[in-house]
Structure formats: structure tokens, C-alpha cells
Coordinates of C-alpha atoms in Angstrom, one line a residue:
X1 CA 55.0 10.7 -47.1
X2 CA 58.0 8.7 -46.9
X3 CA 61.2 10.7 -46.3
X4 CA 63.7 8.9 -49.7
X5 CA 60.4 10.4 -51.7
X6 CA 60.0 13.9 -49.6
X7 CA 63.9 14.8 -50.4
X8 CA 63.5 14.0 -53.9
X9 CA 60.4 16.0 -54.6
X10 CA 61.6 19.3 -52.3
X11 CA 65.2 18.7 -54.7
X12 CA 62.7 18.9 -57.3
X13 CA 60.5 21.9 -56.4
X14 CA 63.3 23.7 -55.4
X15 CA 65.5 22.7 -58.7
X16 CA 62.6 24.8 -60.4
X17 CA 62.8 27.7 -58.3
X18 CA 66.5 28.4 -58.6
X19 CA 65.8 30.3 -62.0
X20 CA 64.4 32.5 -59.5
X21 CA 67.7 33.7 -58.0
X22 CA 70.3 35.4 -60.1
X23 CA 74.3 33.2 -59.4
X24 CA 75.1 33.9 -56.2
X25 CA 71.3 34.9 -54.6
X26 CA 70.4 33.7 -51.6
X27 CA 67.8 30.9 -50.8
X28 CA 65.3 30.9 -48.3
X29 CA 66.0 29.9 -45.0
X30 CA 65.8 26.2 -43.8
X31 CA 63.3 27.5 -41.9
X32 CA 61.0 28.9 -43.9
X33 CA 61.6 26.1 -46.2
X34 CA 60.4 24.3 -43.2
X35 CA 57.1 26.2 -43.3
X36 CA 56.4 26.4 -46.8
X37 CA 56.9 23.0 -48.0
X38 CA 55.6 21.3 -44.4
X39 CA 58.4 19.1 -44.1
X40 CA 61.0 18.1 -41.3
X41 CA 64.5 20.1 -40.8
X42 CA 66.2 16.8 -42.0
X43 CA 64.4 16.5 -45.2
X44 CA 65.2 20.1 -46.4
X45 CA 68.7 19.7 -44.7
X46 CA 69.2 16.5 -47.5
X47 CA 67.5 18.5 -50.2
X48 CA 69.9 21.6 -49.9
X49 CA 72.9 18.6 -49.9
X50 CA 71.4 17.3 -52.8
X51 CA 71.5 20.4 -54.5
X52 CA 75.5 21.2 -53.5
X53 CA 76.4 17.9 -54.8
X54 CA 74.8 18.7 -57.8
X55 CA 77.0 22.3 -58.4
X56 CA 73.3 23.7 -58.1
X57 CA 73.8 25.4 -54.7
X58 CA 76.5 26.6 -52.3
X59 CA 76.1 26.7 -48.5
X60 CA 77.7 28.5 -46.1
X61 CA 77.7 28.0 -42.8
X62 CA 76.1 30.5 -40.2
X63 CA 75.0 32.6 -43.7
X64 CA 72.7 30.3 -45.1
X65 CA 72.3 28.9 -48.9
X66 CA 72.8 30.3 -52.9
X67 CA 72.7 29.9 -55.9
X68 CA 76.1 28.7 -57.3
X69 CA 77.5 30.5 -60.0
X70 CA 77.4 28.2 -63.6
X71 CA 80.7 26.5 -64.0
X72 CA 81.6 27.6 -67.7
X73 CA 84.9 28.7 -67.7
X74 CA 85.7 28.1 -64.5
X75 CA 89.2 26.4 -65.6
X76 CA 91.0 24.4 -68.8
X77 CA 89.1 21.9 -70.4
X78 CA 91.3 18.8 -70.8
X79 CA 91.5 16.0 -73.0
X80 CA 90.6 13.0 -71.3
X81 CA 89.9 10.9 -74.5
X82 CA 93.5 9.2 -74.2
X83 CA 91.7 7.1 -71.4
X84 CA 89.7 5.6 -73.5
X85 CA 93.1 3.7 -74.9
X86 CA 94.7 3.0 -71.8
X87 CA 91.4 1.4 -70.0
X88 CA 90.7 -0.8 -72.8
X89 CA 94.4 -1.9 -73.5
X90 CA 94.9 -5.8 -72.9
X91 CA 97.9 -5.7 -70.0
X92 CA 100.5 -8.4 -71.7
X93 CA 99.9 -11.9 -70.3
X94 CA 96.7 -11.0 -68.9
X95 CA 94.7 -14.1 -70.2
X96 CA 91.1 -12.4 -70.4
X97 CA 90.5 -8.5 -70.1
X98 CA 88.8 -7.2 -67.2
X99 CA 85.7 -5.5 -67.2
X100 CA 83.5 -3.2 -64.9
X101 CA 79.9 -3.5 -65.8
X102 CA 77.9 -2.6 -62.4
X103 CA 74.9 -2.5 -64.8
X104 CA 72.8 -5.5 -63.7
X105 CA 73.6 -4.3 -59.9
X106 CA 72.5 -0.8 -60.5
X107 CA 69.1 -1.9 -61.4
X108 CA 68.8 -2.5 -58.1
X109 CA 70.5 -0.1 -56.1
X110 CA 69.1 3.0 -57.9
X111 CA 65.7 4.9 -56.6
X112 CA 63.0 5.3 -59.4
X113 CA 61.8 8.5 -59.9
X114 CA 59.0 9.6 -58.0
X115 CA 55.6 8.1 -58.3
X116 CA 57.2 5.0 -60.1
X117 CA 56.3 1.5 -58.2
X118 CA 60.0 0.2 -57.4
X119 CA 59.2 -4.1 -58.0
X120 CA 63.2 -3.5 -59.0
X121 CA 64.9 -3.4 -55.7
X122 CA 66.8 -5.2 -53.7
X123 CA 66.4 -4.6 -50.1
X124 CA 63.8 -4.0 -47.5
X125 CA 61.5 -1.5 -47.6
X126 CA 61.7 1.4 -44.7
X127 CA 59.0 0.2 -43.2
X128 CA 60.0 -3.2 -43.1
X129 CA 63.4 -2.4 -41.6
X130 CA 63.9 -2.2 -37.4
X131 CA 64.7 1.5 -37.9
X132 CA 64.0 1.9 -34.0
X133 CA 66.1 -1.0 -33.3
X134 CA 69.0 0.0 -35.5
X135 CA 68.9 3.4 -34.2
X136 CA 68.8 2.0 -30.2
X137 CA 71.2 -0.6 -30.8
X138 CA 73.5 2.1 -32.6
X139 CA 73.2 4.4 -29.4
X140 CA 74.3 1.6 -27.0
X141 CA 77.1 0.5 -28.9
X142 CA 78.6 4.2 -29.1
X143 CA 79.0 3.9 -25.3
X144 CA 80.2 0.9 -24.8
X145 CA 84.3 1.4 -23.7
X146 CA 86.4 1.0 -27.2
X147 CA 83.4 1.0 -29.1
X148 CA 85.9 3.2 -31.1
X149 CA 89.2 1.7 -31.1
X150 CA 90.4 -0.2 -33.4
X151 CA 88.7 -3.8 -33.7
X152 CA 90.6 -7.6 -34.6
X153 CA 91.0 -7.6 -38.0
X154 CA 88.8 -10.5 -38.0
X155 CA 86.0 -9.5 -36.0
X156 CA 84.9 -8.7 -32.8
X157 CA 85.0 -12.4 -30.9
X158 CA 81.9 -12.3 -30.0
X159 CA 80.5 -11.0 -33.5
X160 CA 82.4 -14.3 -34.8
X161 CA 81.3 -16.6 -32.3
X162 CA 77.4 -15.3 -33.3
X163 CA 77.6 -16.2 -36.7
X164 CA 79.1 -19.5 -35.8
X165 CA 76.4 -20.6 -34.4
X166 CA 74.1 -19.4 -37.4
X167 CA 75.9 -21.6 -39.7
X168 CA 76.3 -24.8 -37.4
X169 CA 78.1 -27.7 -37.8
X170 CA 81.2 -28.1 -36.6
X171 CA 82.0 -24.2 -37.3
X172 CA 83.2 -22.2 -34.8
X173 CA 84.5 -18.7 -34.2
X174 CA 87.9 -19.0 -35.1
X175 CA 86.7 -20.3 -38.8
X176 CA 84.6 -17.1 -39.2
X177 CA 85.8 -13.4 -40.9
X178 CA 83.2 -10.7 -40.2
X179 CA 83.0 -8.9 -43.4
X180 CA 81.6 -5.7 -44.6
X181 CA 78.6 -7.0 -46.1
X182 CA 78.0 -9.7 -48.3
X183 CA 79.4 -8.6 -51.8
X184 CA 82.4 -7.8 -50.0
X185 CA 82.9 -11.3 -48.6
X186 CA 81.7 -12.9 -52.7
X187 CA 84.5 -10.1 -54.0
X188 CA 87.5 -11.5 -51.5
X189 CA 86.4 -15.2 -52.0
X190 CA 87.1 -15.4 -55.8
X191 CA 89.8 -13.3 -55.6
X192 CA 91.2 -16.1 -53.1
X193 CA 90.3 -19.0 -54.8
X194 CA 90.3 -18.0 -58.3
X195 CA 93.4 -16.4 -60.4
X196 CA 92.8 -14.3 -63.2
X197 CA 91.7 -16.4 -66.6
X198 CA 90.5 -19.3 -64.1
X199 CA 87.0 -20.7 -65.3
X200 CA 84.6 -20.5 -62.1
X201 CA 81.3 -22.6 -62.4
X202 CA 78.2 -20.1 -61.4
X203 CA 74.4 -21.1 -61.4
X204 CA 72.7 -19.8 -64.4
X205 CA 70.6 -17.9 -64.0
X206 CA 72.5 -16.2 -61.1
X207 CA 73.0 -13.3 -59.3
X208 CA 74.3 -10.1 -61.6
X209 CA 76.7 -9.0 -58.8
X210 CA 78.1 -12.6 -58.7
X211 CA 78.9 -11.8 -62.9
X212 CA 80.2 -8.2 -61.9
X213 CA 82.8 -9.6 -59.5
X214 CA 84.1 -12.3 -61.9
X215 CA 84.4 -10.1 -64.7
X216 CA 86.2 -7.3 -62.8
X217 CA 88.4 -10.4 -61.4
X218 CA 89.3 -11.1 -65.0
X219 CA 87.8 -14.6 -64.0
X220 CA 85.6 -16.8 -66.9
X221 CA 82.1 -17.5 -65.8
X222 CA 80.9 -20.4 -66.9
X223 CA 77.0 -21.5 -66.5
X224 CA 75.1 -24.2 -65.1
X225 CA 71.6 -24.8 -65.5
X226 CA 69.3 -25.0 -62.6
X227 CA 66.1 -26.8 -62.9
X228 CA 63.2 -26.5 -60.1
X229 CA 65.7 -28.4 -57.3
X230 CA 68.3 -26.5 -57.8
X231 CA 71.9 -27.0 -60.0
X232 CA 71.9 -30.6 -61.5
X233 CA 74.4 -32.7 -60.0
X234 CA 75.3 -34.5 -63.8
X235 CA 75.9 -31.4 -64.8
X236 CA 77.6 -29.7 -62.3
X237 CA 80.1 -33.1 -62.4
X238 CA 80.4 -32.6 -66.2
X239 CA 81.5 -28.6 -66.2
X240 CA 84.0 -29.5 -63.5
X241 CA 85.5 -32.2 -66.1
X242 CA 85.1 -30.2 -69.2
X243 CA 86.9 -26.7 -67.9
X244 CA 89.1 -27.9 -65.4
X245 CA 87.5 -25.5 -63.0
X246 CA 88.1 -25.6 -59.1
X247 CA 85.4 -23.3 -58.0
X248 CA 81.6 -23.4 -57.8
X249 CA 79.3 -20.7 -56.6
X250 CA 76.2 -21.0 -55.5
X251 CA 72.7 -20.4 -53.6
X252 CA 71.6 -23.3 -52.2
X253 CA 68.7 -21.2 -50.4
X254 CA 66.2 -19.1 -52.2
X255 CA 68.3 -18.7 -55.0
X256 CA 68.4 -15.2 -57.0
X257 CA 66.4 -15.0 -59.2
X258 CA 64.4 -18.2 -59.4
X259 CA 64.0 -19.2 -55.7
X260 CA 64.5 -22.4 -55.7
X261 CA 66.0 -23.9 -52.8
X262 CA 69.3 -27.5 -53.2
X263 CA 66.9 -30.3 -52.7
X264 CA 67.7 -32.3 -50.2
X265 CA 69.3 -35.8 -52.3
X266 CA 71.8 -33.0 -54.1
X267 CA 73.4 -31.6 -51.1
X268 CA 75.5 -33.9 -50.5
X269 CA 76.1 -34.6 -54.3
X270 CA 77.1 -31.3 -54.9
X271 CA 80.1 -31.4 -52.0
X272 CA 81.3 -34.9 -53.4
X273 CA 81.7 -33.9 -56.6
X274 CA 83.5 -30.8 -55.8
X275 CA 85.4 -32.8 -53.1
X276 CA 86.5 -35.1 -55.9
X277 CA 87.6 -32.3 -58.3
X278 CA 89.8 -30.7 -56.0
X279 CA 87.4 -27.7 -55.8
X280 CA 86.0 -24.9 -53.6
X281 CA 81.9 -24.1 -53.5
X282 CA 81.4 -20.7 -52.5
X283 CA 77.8 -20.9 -50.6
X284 CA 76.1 -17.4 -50.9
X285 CA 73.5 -18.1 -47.9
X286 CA 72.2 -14.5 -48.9
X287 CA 68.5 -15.2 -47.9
X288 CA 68.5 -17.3 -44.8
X289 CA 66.6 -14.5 -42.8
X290 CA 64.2 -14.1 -45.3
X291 CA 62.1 -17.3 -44.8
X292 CA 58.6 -16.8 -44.9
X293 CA 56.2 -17.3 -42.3
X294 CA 54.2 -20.5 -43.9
X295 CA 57.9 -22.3 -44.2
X296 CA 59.0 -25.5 -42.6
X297 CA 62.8 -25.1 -41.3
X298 CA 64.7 -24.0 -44.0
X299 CA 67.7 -26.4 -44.3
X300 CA 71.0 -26.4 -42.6
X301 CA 74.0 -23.9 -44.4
X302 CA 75.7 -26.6 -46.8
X303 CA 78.6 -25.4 -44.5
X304 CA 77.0 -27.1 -41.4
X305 CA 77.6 -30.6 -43.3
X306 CA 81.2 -29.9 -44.5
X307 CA 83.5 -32.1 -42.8
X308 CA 86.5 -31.4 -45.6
X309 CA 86.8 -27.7 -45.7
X310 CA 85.4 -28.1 -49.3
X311 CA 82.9 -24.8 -48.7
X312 CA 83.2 -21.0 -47.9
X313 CA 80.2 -20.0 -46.9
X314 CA 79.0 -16.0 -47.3
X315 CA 76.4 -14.4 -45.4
X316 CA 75.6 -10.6 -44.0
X317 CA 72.8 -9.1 -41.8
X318 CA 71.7 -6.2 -44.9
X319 CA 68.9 -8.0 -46.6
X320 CA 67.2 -8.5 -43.5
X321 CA 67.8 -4.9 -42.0
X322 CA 68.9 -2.2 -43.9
X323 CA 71.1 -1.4 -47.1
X324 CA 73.6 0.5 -44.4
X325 CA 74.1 -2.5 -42.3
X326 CA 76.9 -3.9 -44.1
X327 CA 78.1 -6.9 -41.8
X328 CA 78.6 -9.9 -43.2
X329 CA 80.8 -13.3 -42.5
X330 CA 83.4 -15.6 -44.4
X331 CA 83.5 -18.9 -42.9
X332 CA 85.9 -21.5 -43.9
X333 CA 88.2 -24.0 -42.6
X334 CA 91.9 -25.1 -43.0
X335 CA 94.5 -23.3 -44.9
X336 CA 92.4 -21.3 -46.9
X337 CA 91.1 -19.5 -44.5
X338 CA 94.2 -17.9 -43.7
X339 CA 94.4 -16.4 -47.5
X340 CA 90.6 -15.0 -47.3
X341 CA 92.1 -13.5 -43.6
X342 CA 95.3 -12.1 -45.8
X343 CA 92.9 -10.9 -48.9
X344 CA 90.6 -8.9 -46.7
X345 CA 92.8 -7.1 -44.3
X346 CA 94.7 -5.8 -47.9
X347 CA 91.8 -4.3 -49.2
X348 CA 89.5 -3.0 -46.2
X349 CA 91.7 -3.6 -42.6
X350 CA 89.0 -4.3 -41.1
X351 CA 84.9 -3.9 -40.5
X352 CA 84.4 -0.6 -38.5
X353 CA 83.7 -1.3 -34.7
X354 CA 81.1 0.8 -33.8
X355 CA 79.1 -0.8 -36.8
X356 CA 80.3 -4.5 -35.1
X357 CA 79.3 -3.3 -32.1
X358 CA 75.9 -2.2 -33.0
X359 CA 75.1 -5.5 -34.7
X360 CA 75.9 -7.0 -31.8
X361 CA 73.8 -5.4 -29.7
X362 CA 71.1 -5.4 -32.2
X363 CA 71.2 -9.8 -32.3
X364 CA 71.2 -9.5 -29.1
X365 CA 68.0 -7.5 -28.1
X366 CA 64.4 -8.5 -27.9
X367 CA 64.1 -6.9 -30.8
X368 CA 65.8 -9.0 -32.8
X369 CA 63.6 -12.3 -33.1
X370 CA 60.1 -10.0 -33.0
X371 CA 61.8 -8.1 -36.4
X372 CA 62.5 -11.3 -38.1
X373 CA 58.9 -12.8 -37.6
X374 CA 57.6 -9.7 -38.6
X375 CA 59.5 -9.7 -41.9
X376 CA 58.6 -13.5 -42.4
X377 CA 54.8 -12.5 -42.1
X378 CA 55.2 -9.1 -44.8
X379 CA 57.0 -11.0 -47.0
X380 CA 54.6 -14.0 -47.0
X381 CA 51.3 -11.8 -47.6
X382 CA 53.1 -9.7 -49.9
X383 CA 54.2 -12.8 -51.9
X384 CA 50.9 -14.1 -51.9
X385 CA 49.4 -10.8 -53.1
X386 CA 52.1 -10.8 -55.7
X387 CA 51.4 -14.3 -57.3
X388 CA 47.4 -13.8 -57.3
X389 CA 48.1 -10.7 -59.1
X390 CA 50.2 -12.5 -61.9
X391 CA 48.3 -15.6 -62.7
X392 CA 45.4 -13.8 -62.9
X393 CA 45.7 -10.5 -64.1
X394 CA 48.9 -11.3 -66.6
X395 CA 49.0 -14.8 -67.9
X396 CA 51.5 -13.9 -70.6
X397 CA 54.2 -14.3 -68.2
X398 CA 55.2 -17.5 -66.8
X399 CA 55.6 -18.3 -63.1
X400 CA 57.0 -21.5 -62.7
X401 CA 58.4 -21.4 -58.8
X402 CA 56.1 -19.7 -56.6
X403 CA 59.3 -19.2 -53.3
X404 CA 59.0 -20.1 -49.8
X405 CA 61.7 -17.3 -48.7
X406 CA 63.4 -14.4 -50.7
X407 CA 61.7 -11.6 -51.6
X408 CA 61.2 -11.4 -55.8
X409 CA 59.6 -14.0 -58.2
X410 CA 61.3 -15.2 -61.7
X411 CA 58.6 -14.6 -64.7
X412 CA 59.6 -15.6 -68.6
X413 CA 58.6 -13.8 -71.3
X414 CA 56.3 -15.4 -74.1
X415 CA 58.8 -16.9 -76.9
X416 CA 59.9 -13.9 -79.0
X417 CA 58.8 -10.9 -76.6
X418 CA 61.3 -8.3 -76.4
X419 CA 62.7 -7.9 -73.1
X420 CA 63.9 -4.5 -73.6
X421 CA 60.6 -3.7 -75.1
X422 CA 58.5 -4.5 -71.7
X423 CA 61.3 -2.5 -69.7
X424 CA 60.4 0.5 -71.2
X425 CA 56.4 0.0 -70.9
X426 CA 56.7 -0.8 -68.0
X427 CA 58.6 2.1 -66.5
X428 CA 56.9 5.3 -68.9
X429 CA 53.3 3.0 -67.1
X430 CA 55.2 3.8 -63.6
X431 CA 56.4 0.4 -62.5
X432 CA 60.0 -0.3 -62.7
X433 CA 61.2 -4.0 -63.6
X434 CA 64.7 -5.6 -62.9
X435 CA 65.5 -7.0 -66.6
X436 CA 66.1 -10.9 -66.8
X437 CA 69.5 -10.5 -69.3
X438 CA 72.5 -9.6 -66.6
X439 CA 71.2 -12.9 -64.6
X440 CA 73.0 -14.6 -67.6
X441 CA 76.7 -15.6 -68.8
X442 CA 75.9 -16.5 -71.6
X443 CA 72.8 -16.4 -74.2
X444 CA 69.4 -16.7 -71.9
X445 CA 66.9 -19.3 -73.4
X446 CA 64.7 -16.6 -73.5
X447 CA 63.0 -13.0 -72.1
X448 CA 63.1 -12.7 -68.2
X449 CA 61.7 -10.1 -65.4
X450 CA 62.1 -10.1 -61.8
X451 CA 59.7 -8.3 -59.6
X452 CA 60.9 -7.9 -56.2
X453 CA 57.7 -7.7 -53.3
X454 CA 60.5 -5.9 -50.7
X455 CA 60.8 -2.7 -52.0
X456 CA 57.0 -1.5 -52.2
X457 CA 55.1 0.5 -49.2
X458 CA 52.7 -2.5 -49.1
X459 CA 49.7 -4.9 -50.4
X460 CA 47.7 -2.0 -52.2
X461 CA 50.9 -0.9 -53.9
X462 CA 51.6 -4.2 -55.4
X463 CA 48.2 -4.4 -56.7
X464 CA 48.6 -0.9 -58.1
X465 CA 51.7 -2.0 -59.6
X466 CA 50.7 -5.2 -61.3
X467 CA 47.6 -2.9 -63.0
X468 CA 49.9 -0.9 -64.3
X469 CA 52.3 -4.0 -65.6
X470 CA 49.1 -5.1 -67.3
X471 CA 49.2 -1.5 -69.1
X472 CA 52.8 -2.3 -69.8
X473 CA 52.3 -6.1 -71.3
X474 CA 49.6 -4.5 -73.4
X475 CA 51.4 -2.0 -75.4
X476 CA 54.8 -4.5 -75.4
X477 CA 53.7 -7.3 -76.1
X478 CA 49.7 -7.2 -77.7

């Protein structure tokens, strides 16, 4: 049993027994937990702390764990309503309000219940991550002398210098942030590039984090249309004229959620005509380590061709290895760079060492290159179980880019289906789907799903989970 799934269901079984236990009882020990349940000190350790931050259980140390007493009139109840005012008052002069909707992230980011196939997720799963790497390269880096001091704000040198030579080109160390992951480096980007009210051009459909950032920026997204090669250049060119706007994000490899990779003939459109409207393209490079194994080369980071300083390219090690290993990059060149520099020590100072270190030392091992062909060959059988599942056992919805890297394919809805609708089929069937709507700006031309092939335990599971999406389509949409 996997250990995320073993927590959850000894929370469960023991959420249940606490009726058992008058306020203030005492639980069994871990030990006999240990022996009832048959599961691992660790798991019944996270249970218990699951519990306690739920107000369900109190632990104290060398006496063991109880039932906490309920919380009704344990102090004055205030009146937080005024809030509700304050948070959605317009600040004077502030040209669009800020919002905070996490919404089309969270999909991601939160576990199903148990028993319920996760084709919403956005990382790895356990299995597919170099757990025994991570945890050796970890253990070296905590010896190594100042692996706990206090690191350059900008990196560890030789951190930098690594991720230099992933992007290419003529960028080198001292154009390179390391960053603590890779919606950390998209968040300090706009911020630099983009003042509040500014119009910022964005794929459409694009990535809902991308949307979450802007919006909390008090930035104006403003969409354009991909076709099966990527943006369109004309069009691209014409937002820039029409809103004035001097940032364009984008990713030009394996884009989420359709992808698609830039063709070839539109790189170098894409940098001239943001060259010749004074402009900034923010490359998210989010996927580069997720090629699959029957791939050509993918191509070069539109960084690598940037002789002008016209892109800031974003990448991180987390999709690759593990949700916790946030490490990411900012690579630019000329003055900018220095304002990204300024941005990031404000909010964070600086990317803990030990975790710099660790990367380090996990690039740097054997390991490394056998874990990243590994993942190449899991994600390429998983995709291809994926797509054989979906043309033939649900030709309702439409696949019209079958990816060469990534890990998720893009299927519309038949005309009229309610999106919503499917969600909630799909989840009471046991599959959970990541909604097509918050990949949008503005009004979607029409009912979306993504179903991510990373977050299941393997092949059978996506065949069990594409039977039960049939169930699903069924009562939705029949």
C-alpha cells in the first residue's frame, strides 16, 4: 500500500474510533497501533499529526496521545465579517482589483480521497520519483562544510553554472537566479516586468497558475490562441499592437494543457516580434525533462537563440523529481536581470542551501541520467496506454494532439456538454478530472478535461480509470 493512501485511511479508521474515548482519554499506543493496523511507525506517527492538526487529538510527549476536549466555548467569538469589506475594497488608483483564486491550482495539488484514480495531478508519481536518490543526495549534502550557512543570494555558483549549461546559448552563470521552484521564478518575473493594470499577453489555453499570478499581480491577461504549432505569430504581432503590451508568456515545449510544442519557422518569429515591440517573453521551459522516450531532441530553450536579452527563461527540477524539490532558475541577460535579482531577494532572501546543495549533488550522481530515462520510458507507455484507452473506449471526447513530452493530454467536450456536469460523474465513478475552464482568460470555445498519466500507480490503473470515465461520460453526457 502506498504510504500518502496508508496515513489517510489509519486518519480515517482512527477518526471513527475517537467516539470511543470520552475528551481527554487516552489513545492506544503507537505501538500497538503499530500492531493492530500492520503499518510502519511513520505512517501512524503522520496519522496522529494529522489528527492534532485537525483539533481531533492532543499529544504529549513521553505520555502518549488523547482525545482533545471540543472547542465550544473555549474563548469569544468575534466578528470577522468587517473583512469581507476591507478585502474587496478597490485601493484608490489601483487600476484593476486584485484577486486570489488558487482554484485552478488546487485541482492539482490536492489528494483525492481514497480509492479515487488521481488523472488530476500534477507531479510525479512516488514511484516515479528517485526517492533513494533524493534521500542519498540529501544525506551527502548535510555534510558537506557550510552546507548550512547561509548561501549567495543568487545561488550556489556551481548550482548556476549547472543550469547554464541546460539552457545553452550564450548563457552563463552569472545570467542565472536559482529560484525556489518554478511558480516562484513565473511569480517574481511579472512582478518585474509587469506593473499593476499592465496587459500581459499569455497563451490561451494556458497554464491556471500562470492566471493566478497575474490576477494576484493586479496584471490583465490577455489571450492568444494556439493552434497545433503553437501561438500564431499574426496573432501574437497583432495583440502586441492592439494592447500596447510589453510582455508575453509562454511554453514553447509541451505546452500545458495542449502539448504542443513552438514549431520550428515561429521561434524566431515569436522573438522578432517581441524584439520589435519593445517586449519581454517569459519562457516557462516547465517540461524539458519530461521528453518521452520515442522523442527526437527536443529543441533548444528559446533562450539558447536570444542574442538581445528579449527572454527570461523559467525552469525548476520539481516535475521531474518530487513536489518537495523546489529548485528552479531565472535566466536573463542585461539590466533586467538585476531587478528579478532585487525582486527575489525582497520576497524569499534566498533558496535554502542544504536544498541547493542536495540538488547539486543529486545532478551530479549516476543517478541522475538513469532516473531521467526511466521517466522518459513510464511516461511514454503510460501515454500510449492512455491514448488507446480514449479513442477507443470514449470517442465523445476529442484528442486532437497526441504529446511527445509532458505528462497529461487536452480532450474537448462534444458541443453543449457540461463541463461541470462530467466533473462530478466522473469523481462520485472514482476518477478525478482537472476541469478545462481555469486554463482560460476569457470565455473557452467550448468544454475541456485534462487527464494527467503522472499521478497514477501505473498501466492497469489507467485502464481502470478510463473504464470508470466511460461510466462517468455515460451518465453526463448519454
Amino acid at each position: 500500500m502506498h504510504q500518502r493512501s496508508s496515513v489517510a485511511e489509519l486518519a480515517d479508521s482512527l477518526r471513527e474510533e475517537l467516539n470511543r474515548y470520552s475528551p481527554g482519554g487516552k489513545l492506544p499506543s503507537s505501538r500497538a497501533l503499530v500492531e493492530r493496523y500492520r503499518v510502519s511507525p511513520v505512517t501512524v506517527s503522520r496519522a496522529l499529526a494529522q489528527l492534532t492538526a485537525e483539533g481531533l487529538v492532543i499529544t504529549r510527549p513521553g505520555a502518549g496521545a488523547f482525545r482533545a476536549h471540543p472547542r465550544t466555548g473555549a474563548g469569544p467569538v468575534g466578528d470577522t465579517r468587517w473583512q469581507e469589506v476591507t478585502l474587496s475594497a478597490d485601493p484608490v488608483g489601483e487600476p484593476l482589483p486584485r484577486t486570489v483564486d488558487a482554484s485552478g491550482v488546487l485541482v492539482t495539488l490536492a489528494a483525492p480521497p481514497p480509492g479515487v484514480i488521481e488523472f488530476n495531478g500534477g507531479y510525479l508519481h512516488p514511484q516515479l520519483q528517485p526517492e533513494r536518490a533524493m534521500a542519498a543526495a540529501l544525506a551527502r549534502a548535510g555534510r558537506r562544510p557550510g552546507a548550512w550557512g547561509r548561501p549567495p543570494v543568487e545561488g550556489l555558483p556551481e548550482l548556476r553554472e549547472w543550469f547554464a549549461r541546460s539552457v545553452g546559448g550564450a548563457v552563463g552563470a552569472a545570467d542565472v537566479l536559482v529560484t525556489a521552484g518554478g511558480q516562484t521564478a513565473l511569480t517574481t518575473a511579472l512582478r518585474a516586468l509587469a506593473p499593476p493594470g499592465a496587459p500581459v499577453l499569455v497563451e490561451s489555453p494556458t497554464y491556471p497558475g500562470l492566471l493566478a499570478i497575474a490576477r494576484a499581480a493586479g496584471v490583465r491577461p490577455v489571450p492568444v490562441p494556439l493552434d497545433g504549432d503553437g501561438v500564431r505569430p499574426e496573432l501574437l504581432a497583432a495583440a502586441f499592437r492592439a494592447t500596447g503590451a510589453k510582455v508575453f508568456v509562454c511554453q514553447p515545449l509541451f505546452q500545458n494543457p495542449t502539448g504542443t510544442v513552438l514549431a520550428a519557422e515561429r521561434r524566431p518569429e515569436v522573438l522578432r516580434i517581441a524584439r520589435e515591440a519593445g517586449a519581454f517573453v517569459i519562457e516557462d521551459d516547465f517540461a524539458r525533462r519530461l521528453v518521452h522516450e520515442d522523442a527526437g531532441p527536443p529543441p533548444r530553450p528559446l533562450a539558447a537563440d536570444d542574442p538581445d536579452g528579449v527572454v527570461v527563461h523559467v525552469s525548476s527540477l520539481t516535475k521531474v523529481t518530487s513536489p518537495s524539490l523546489r529548485v528552479g532558475v531565472l535566466a536573463a541577460r542585461g539590466p533586467v536581470l538585476e531587478r528579478l535579482r532585487a525582486i527575489q531577494v525582497v520576497d524569499t532572501f534566498f533558496v535554502p542551501r542544504p536544498l541547493q546543495e542536495a540538488a547539486l549533488e543529486l545532478v551530479g550522481s549516476p543517478a541522475w541520467n538513469r532516473h531521467l530515462r526511466r521517466v522518459a520510458g513510464e511516461l511514454t507507455a503510460r501515454r500510449d496506454t492512455l491514448v488507446t484507452a480514449v479513442r477507443t473506449g470514449l470517442p465523445e471526447l476529442e484528442l486532437a494532439h497526441v504529446p511527445s513530452g509532458g505528462y497529461h493530454l487536452w480532450l474537448r467536450l462534444p458541443d453543449g456538454a457540461d463541463e461541470s456536469a462530467l466533473l462530478a460523474a466522473a469523481l462520485r465513478a472514482g476518477v478525478a478530472l482537472a476541469p478545462g475552464r481555469p486554463y482560460y482568460c476569457a470565455e473557452p470555445p467550448g468544454g475541456h478535461v485534462r487527464l494527467s498519466f503522472a499521478g497514477v500507480a501505473g498501466l492497469p490503473e489507467i485502464v481502470e480509470g478510463a473504464r470508470r470515465l466511460r461510466a462517468a461520460v455515460d451518465e453526463a453526457l448519454g
